[in-house]
CSV table of C-alpha atoms in Angstrom, one decimal:
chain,number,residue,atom,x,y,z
A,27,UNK,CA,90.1,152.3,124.2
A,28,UNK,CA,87.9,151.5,127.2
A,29,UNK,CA,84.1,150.1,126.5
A,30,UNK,CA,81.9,148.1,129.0
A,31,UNK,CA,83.4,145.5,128.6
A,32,UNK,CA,87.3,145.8,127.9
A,33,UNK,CA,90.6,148.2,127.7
A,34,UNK,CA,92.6,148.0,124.7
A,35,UNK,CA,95.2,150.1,124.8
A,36,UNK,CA,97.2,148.1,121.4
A,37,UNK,CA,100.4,149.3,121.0
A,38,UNK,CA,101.4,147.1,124.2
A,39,UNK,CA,101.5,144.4,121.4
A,40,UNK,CA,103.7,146.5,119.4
A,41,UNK,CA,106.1,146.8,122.6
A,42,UNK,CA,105.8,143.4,123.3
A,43,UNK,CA,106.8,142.2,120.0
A,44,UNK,CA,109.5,144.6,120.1
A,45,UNK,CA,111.0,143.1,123.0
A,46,UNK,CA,111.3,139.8,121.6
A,47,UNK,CA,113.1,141.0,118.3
A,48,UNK,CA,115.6,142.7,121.0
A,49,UNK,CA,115.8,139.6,123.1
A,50,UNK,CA,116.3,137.7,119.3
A,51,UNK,CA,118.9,139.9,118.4
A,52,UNK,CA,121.0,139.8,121.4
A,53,UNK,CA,121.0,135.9,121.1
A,54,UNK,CA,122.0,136.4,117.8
A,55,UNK,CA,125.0,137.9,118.9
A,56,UNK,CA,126.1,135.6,122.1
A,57,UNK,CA,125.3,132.5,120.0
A,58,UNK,CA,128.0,133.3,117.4
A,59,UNK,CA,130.8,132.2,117.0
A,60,UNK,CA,133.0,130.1,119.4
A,61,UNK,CA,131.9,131.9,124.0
A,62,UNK,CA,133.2,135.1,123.5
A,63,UNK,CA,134.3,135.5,120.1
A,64,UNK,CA,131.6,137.9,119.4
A,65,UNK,CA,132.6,140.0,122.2
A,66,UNK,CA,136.0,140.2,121.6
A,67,UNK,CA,135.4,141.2,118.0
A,68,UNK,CA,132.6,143.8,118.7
A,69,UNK,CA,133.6,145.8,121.7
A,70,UNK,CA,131.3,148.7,121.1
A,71,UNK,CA,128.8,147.1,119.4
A,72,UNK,CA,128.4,144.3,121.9
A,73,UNK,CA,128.2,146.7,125.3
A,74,UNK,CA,125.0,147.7,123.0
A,75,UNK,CA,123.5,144.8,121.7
A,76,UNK,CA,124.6,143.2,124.6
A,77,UNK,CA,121.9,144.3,126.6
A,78,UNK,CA,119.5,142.3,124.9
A,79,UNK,CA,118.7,140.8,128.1
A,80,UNK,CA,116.8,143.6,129.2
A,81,UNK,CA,114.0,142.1,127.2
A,82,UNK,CA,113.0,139.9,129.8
A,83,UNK,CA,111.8,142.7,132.6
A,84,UNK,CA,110.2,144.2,129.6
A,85,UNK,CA,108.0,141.5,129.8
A,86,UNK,CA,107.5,140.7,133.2
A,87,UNK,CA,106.2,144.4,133.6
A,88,UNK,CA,104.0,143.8,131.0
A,89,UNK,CA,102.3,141.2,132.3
A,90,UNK,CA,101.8,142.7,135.6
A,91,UNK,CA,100.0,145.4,133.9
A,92,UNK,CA,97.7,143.6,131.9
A,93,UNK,CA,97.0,141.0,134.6
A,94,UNK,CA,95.8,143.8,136.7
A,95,UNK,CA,94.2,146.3,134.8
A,96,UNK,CA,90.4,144.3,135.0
A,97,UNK,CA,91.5,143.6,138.8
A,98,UNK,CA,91.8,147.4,139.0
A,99,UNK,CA,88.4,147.8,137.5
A,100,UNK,CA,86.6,145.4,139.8
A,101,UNK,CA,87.3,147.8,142.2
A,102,UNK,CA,87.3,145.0,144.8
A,103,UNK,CA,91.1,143.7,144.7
A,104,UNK,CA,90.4,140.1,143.5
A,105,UNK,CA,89.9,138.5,140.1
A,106,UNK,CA,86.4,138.3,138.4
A,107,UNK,CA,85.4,134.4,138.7
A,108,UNK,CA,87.9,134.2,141.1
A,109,UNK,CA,91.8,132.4,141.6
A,110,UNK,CA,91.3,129.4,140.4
A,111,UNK,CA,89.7,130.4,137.1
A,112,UNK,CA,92.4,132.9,136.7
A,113,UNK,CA,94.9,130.2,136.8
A,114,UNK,CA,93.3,127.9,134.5
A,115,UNK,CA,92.7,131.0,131.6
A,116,UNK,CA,96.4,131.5,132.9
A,117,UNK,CA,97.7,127.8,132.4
A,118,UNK,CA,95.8,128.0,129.0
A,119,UNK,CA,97.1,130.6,127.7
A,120,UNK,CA,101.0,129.9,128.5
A,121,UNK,CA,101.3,126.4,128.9
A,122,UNK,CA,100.3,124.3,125.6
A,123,UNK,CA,103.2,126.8,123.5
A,124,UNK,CA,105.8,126.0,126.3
A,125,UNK,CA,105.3,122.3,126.1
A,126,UNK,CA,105.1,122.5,122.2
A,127,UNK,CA,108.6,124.6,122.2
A,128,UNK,CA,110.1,122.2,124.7
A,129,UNK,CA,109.0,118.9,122.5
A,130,UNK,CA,110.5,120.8,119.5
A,131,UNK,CA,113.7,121.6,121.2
A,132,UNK,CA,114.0,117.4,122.6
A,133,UNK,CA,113.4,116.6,119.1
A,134,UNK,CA,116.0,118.8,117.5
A,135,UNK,CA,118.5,118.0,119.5
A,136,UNK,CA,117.7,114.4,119.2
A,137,UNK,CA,118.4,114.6,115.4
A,138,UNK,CA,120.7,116.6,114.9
A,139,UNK,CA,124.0,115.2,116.5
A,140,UNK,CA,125.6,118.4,115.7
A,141,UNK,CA,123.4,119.6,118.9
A,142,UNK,CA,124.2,117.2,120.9
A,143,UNK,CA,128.2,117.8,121.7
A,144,UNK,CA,130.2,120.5,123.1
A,145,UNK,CA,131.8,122.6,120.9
A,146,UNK,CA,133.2,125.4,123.1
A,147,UNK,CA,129.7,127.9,122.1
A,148,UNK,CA,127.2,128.9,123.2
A,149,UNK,CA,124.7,126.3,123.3
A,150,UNK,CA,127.4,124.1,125.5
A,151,UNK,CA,125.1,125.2,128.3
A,152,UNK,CA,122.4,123.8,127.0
A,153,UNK,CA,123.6,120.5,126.9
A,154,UNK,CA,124.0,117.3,127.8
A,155,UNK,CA,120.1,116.7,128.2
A,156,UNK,CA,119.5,114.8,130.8
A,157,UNK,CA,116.5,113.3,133.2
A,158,UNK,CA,116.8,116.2,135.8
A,159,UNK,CA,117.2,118.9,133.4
A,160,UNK,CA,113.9,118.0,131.3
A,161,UNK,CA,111.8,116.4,134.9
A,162,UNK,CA,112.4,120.6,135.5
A,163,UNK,CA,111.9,122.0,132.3
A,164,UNK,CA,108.2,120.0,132.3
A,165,UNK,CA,107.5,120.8,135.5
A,166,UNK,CA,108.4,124.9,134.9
A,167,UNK,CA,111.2,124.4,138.3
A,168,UNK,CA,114.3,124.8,135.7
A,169,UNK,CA,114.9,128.4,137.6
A,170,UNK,CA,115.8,126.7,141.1
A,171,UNK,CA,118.5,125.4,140.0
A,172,UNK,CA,122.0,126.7,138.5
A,173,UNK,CA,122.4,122.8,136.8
A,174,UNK,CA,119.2,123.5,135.2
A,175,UNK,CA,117.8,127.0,134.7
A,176,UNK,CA,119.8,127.0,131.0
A,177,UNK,CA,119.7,123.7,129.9
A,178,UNK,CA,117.6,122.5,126.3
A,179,UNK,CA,116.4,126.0,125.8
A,180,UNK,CA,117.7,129.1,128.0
A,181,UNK,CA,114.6,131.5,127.4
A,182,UNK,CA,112.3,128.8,129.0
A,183,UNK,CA,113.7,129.7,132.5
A,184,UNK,CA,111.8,132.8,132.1
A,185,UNK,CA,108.5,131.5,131.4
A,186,UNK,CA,108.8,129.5,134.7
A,187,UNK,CA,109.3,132.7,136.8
A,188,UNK,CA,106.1,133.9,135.2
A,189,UNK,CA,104.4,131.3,135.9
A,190,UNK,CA,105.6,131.3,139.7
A,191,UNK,CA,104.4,135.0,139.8
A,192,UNK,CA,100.7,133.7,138.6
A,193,UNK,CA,100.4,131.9,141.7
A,194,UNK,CA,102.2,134.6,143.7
A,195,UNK,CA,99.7,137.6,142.8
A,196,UNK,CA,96.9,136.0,144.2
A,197,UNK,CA,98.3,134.6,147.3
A,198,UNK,CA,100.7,137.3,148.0
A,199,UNK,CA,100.3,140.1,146.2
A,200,UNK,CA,96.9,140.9,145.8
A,201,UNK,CA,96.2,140.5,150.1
A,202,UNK,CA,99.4,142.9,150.5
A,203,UNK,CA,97.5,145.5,148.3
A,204,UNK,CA,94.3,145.6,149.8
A,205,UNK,CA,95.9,146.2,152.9
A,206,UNK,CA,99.2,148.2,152.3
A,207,UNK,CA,99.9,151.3,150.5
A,208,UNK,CA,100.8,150.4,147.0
A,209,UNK,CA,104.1,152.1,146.7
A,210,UNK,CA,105.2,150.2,149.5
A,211,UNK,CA,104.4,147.1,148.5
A,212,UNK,CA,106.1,147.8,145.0
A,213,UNK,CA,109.3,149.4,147.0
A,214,UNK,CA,109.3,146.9,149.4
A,215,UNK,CA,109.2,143.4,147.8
A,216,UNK,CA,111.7,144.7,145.0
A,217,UNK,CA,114.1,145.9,147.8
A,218,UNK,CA,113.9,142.5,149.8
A,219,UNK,CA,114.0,140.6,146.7
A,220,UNK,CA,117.3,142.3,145.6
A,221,UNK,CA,119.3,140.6,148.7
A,222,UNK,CA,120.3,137.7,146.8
A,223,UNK,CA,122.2,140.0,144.6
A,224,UNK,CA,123.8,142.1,147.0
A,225,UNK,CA,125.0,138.5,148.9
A,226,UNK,CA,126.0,136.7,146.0
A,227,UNK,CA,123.9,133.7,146.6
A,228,UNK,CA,120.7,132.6,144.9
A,229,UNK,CA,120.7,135.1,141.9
A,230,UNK,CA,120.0,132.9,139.3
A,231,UNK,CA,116.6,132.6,140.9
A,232,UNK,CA,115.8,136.2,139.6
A,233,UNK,CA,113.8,136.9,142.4
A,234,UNK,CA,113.4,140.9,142.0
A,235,UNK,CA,111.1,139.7,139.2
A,236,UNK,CA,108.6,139.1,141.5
A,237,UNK,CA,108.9,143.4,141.9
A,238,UNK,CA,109.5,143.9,138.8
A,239,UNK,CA,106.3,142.2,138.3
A,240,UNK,CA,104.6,144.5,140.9
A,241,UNK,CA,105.7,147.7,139.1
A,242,UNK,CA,103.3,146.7,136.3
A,243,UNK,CA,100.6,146.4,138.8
A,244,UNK,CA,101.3,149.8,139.9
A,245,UNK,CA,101.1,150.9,136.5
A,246,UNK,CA,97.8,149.7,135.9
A,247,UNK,CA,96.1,151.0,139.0
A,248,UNK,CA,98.1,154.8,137.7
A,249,UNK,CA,96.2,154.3,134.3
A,250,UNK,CA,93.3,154.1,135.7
A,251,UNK,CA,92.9,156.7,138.4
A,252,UNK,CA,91.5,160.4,137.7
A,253,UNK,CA,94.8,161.5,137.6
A,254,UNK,CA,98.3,160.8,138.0
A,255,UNK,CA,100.2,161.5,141.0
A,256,UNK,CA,102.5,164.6,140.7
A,257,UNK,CA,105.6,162.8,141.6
A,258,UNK,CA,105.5,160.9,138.3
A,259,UNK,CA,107.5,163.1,136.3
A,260,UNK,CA,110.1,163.4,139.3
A,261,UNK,CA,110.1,159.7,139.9
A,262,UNK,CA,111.0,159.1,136.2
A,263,UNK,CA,114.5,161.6,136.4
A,264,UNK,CA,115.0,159.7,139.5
A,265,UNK,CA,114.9,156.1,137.8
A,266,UNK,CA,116.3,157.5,134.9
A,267,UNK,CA,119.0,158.8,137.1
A,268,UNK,CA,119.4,155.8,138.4
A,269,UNK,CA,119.8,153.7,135.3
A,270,UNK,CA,122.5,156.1,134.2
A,271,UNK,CA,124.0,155.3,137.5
A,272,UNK,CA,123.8,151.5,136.6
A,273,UNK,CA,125.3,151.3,133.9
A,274,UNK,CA,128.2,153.6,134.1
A,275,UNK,CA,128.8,151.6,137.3
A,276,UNK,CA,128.7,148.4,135.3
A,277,UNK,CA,131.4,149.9,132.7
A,278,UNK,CA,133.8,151.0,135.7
A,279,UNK,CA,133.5,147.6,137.3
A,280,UNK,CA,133.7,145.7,134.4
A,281,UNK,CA,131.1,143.5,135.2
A,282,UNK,CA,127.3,143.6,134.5
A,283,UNK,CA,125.3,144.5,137.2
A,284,UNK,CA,122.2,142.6,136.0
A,285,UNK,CA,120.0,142.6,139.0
A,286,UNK,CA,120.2,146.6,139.0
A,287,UNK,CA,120.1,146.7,135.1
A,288,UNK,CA,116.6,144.5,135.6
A,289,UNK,CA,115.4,147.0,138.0
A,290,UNK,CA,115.7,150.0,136.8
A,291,UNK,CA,114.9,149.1,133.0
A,292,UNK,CA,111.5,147.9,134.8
A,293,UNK,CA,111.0,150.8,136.9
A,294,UNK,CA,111.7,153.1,133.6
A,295,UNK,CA,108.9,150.8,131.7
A,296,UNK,CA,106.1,151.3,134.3
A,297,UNK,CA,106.6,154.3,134.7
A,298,UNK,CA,106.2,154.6,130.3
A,299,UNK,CA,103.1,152.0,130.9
A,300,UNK,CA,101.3,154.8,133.7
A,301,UNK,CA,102.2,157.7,131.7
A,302,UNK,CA,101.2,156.1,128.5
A,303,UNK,CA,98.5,154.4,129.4
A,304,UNK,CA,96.3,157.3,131.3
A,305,UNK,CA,96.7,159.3,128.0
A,306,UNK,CA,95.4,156.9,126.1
A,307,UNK,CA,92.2,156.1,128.0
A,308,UNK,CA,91.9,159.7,128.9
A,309,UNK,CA,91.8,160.5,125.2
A,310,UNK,CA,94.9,162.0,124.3
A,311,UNK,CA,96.9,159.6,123.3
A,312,UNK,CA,100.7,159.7,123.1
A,313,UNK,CA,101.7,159.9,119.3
A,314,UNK,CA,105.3,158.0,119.2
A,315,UNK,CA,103.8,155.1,121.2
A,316,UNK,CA,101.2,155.2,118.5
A,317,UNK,CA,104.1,153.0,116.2
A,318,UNK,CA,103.8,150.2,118.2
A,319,UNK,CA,99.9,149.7,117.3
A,320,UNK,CA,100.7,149.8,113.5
A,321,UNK,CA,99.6,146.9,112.0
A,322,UNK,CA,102.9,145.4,111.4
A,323,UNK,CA,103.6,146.2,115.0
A,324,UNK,CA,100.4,144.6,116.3
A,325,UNK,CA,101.1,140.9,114.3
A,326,UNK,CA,104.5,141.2,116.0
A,327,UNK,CA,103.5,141.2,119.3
A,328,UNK,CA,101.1,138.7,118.1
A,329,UNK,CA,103.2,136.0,117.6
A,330,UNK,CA,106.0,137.2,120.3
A,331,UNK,CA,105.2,134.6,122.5
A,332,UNK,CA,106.3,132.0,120.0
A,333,UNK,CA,109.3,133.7,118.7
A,334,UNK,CA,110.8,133.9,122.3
A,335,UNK,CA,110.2,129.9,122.6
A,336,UNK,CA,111.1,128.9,119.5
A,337,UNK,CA,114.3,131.1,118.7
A,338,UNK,CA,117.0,130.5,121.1
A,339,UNK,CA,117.9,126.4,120.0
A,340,UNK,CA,117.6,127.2,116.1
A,341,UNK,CA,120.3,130.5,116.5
A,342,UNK,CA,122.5,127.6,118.2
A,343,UNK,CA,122.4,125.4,115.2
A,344,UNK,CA,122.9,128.5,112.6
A,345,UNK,CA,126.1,129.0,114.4
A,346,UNK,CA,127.2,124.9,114.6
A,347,UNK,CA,126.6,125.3,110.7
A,348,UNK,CA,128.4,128.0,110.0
A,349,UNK,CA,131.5,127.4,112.3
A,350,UNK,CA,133.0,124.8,109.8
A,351,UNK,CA,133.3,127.4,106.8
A,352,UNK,CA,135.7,129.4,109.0
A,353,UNK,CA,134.3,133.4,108.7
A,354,UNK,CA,135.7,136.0,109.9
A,355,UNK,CA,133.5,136.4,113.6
A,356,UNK,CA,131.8,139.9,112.2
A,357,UNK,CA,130.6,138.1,109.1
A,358,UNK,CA,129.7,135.3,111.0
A,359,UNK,CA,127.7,137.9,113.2
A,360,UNK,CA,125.8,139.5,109.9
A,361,UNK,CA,124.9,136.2,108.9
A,362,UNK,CA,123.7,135.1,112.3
A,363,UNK,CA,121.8,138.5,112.3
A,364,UNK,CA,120.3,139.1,109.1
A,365,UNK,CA,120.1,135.2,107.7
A,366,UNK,CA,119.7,133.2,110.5
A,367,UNK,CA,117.4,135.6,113.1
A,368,UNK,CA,114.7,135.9,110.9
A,369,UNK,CA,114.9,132.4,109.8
A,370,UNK,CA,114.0,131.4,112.7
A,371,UNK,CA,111.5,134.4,113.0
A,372,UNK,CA,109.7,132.7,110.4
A,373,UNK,CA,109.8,128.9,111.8
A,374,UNK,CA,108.1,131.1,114.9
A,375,UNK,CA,105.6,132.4,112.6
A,376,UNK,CA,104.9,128.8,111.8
A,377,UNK,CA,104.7,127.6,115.0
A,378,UNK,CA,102.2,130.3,116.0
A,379,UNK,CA,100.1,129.0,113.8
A,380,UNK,CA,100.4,125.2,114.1
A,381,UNK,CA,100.3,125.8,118.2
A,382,UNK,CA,100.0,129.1,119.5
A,383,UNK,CA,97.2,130.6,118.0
A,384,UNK,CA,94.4,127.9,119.4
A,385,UNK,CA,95.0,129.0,122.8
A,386,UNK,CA,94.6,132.9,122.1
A,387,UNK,CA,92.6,134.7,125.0
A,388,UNK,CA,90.1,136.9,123.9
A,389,UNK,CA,91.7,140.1,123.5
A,390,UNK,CA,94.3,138.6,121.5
A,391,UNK,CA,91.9,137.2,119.0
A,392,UNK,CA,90.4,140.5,118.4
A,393,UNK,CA,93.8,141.4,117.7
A,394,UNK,CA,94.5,139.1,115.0
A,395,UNK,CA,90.8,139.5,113.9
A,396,UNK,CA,91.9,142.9,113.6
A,397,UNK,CA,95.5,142.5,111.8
A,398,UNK,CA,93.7,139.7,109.2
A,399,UNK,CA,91.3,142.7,108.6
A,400,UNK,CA,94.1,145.5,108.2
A,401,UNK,CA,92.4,147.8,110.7
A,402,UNK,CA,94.5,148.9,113.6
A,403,UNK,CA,92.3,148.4,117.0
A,404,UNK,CA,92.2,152.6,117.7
A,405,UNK,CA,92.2,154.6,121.2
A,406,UNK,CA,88.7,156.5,121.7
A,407,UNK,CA,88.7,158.7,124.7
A,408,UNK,CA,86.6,157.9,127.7
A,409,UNK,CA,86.7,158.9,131.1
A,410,UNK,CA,88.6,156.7,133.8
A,411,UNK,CA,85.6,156.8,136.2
A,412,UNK,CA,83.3,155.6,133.7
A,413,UNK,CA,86.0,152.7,133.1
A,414,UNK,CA,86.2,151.5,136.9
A,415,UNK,CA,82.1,151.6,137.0
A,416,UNK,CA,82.3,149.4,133.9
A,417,UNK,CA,83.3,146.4,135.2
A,418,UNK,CA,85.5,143.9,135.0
A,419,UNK,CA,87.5,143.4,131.1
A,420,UNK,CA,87.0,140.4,129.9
């Protein structure tokens, strides 16, 4: 829907929240067990699940898109009350659940001694916690490092690339796309930002993120332009080509060509996000994307934020518990999956509401307004030019 004063286009909650139950799930699956047992019992299963990962880049294109959908329709290139308000609406937004997940994750693992020695699983790489690894986890610099970026609780390194890229996209990005072709900014930066992959140094820095990140700018200028380009549908076979390409490479080599797997999968979700997203403020809205604004949907993506944070270091004591009773590693799995996941799904829920919730922006608090209300926030056609003369969402 676009009005004066906003876009909502709500099944991106929907899709959000759906990529944190697939980042859940695929935790649920490396976490059990003793490294690798999983693996070696599931084959098939895990090649699937095992992409989990994938997730992340989900993300990181979504918040490139929603960032710069209201830049898009200032028309001037820059943000509303300008970069430093940004950063602050920014900092309030994703800081105050990041600090509360990191406290709860020090205080877990501080009573519960189960946590707090190797064990030859999973969360051995989250431990021992020490003064460098937390010093980097509280200043969001735990991605710099190798010692660091998945110690006390491995989703966090994510939320410090995001909150690199806030600080990036007005000093970097934003400049090059007032004064370069889009495309080539887009193509550019995510080629560049790829070398540390192809040189095997520095990869743990996920730097293509940064063009990943991009993409979902793109996106959002595609929504809202009179039309989209006619090399959409041929760019998508291409990246779809190219993701087939991936991954059958991957299975050949026998090693996981994450980098690539990051880019495409991001390239394949703008690409969704354009498409998408100029139906729906154009008025003809596409109807399978539709199930991601059902209300269920909507309260998912809701609270996604705080199931990412608070997931990862109670699926790591689900496993310590279980190990002891000695089951067989697929019933381990089930019971990591179907007992444990959503347990921890619903200490999230709580969390949302002890923490999260007080530092909803606005758009996210008509969107609870809305799910509290059971009405789904709905798509009502209106012109893209109209939208850029609007001004700025709020």
């Amino acid at each position: 829907m676009v009005t004066a004063n906003r876009i909502e286009i709500s099944w991106l909650d929907g899709l959000r929240g759906t990529a944190a139950l697939v980042v859940v799930a695929f935790h649920a699956f490396l976490f059990t067990g003793r490294t690798g047992d999983a693996a070696a019992a599931m084959p098939v299963w895990g090649a699937i699940v095992g992409q989990g990962y994938l997730g992340v880049p989900v993300f990181i294109v979504l918040s490139g898109y929603v960032l710069m959908l209201p830049v898009v329709r200032g028309g001037t290139g820059t943000f509303r009350n300008g970069t430093t308000d940004f950063l602050k609406r920014r900092a309030r937004r994703i800081l105050p659940p990041y600090f509360a997940a990191l406290l709860f994750s020090l205080a877990l693992i501080a009573a519960v001694p189960l946590l707090q020695s190797p064990a030859g699983t999973q969360w051995d790489t989250k431990i021992p916690v020490d003064i460098p690894a937390i010093l980097s986890h509280v200043f969001l610099l735990q991605d710099l490092s190798p010692q660091w970026i998945e110690k006390i609780n491995g989703p966090m390194w994510s939320v410090a690339v995001e909150w690199q890229i806030y600080f990036l996209m007005p000093l970097v990005l934003l400049p090059l796309w007032r004064r370069m072709p889009h495309v080539v900014v887009v193509a550019a930066i995510t080629a560049v930002l790829l070398v540390p992959a192809f040189v095997g140094y520095g990869a743990y820095l996920h730097p293509w993120l940064v063009g990943l990140f991009a993409m979902g700018m793109f996106a959002a200028e595609l929504t809202l332009s009179e039309r989209l380009p006619r090399w959409l549908p041929w760019g998508a076979g291409a990246t779809g080509l190219a993701a087939v390409a991936v991954f059958v490479a991957s299975a050949l080599r026998g090693t996981d060509l994450l980098p690539f797997k990051e880019v495409v999968a991001g390239g394949l979700i703008a690409l969704l996000l354009a498409w998408g997203g100029w139906r729906e403020v154009n008025g003809r809205p596409v109807r399978p994307l539709r199930v991601f604004a059902a209300r269920p949907m909507l309260y998912l993506g809701l609270i996604s934020y705080s199931i990412y944070l608070f997931h990862s270091p109670l699926l790591g004591l689900a496993n310590l518990v279980l190990l002891p009773l000695g089951l067989p590693t697929v019933v381990q799995y089930l019971v990591m999956t179907f007992v444990a996941a959503p347990l921890a799904v619903a200490v999230a829920w709580g969390m949302f509401h002890l923490v999260e919730r007080h530092f909803l922006n606005r758009r996210q608090s008509r969107v609870e307004a809305a799910v509290h209300h059971e009405q789904t926030p709905s798509a009502a056609p209106a012109h893209v030019r109209s939208a850029r003369q609007a001004g700025p969402a709020a």
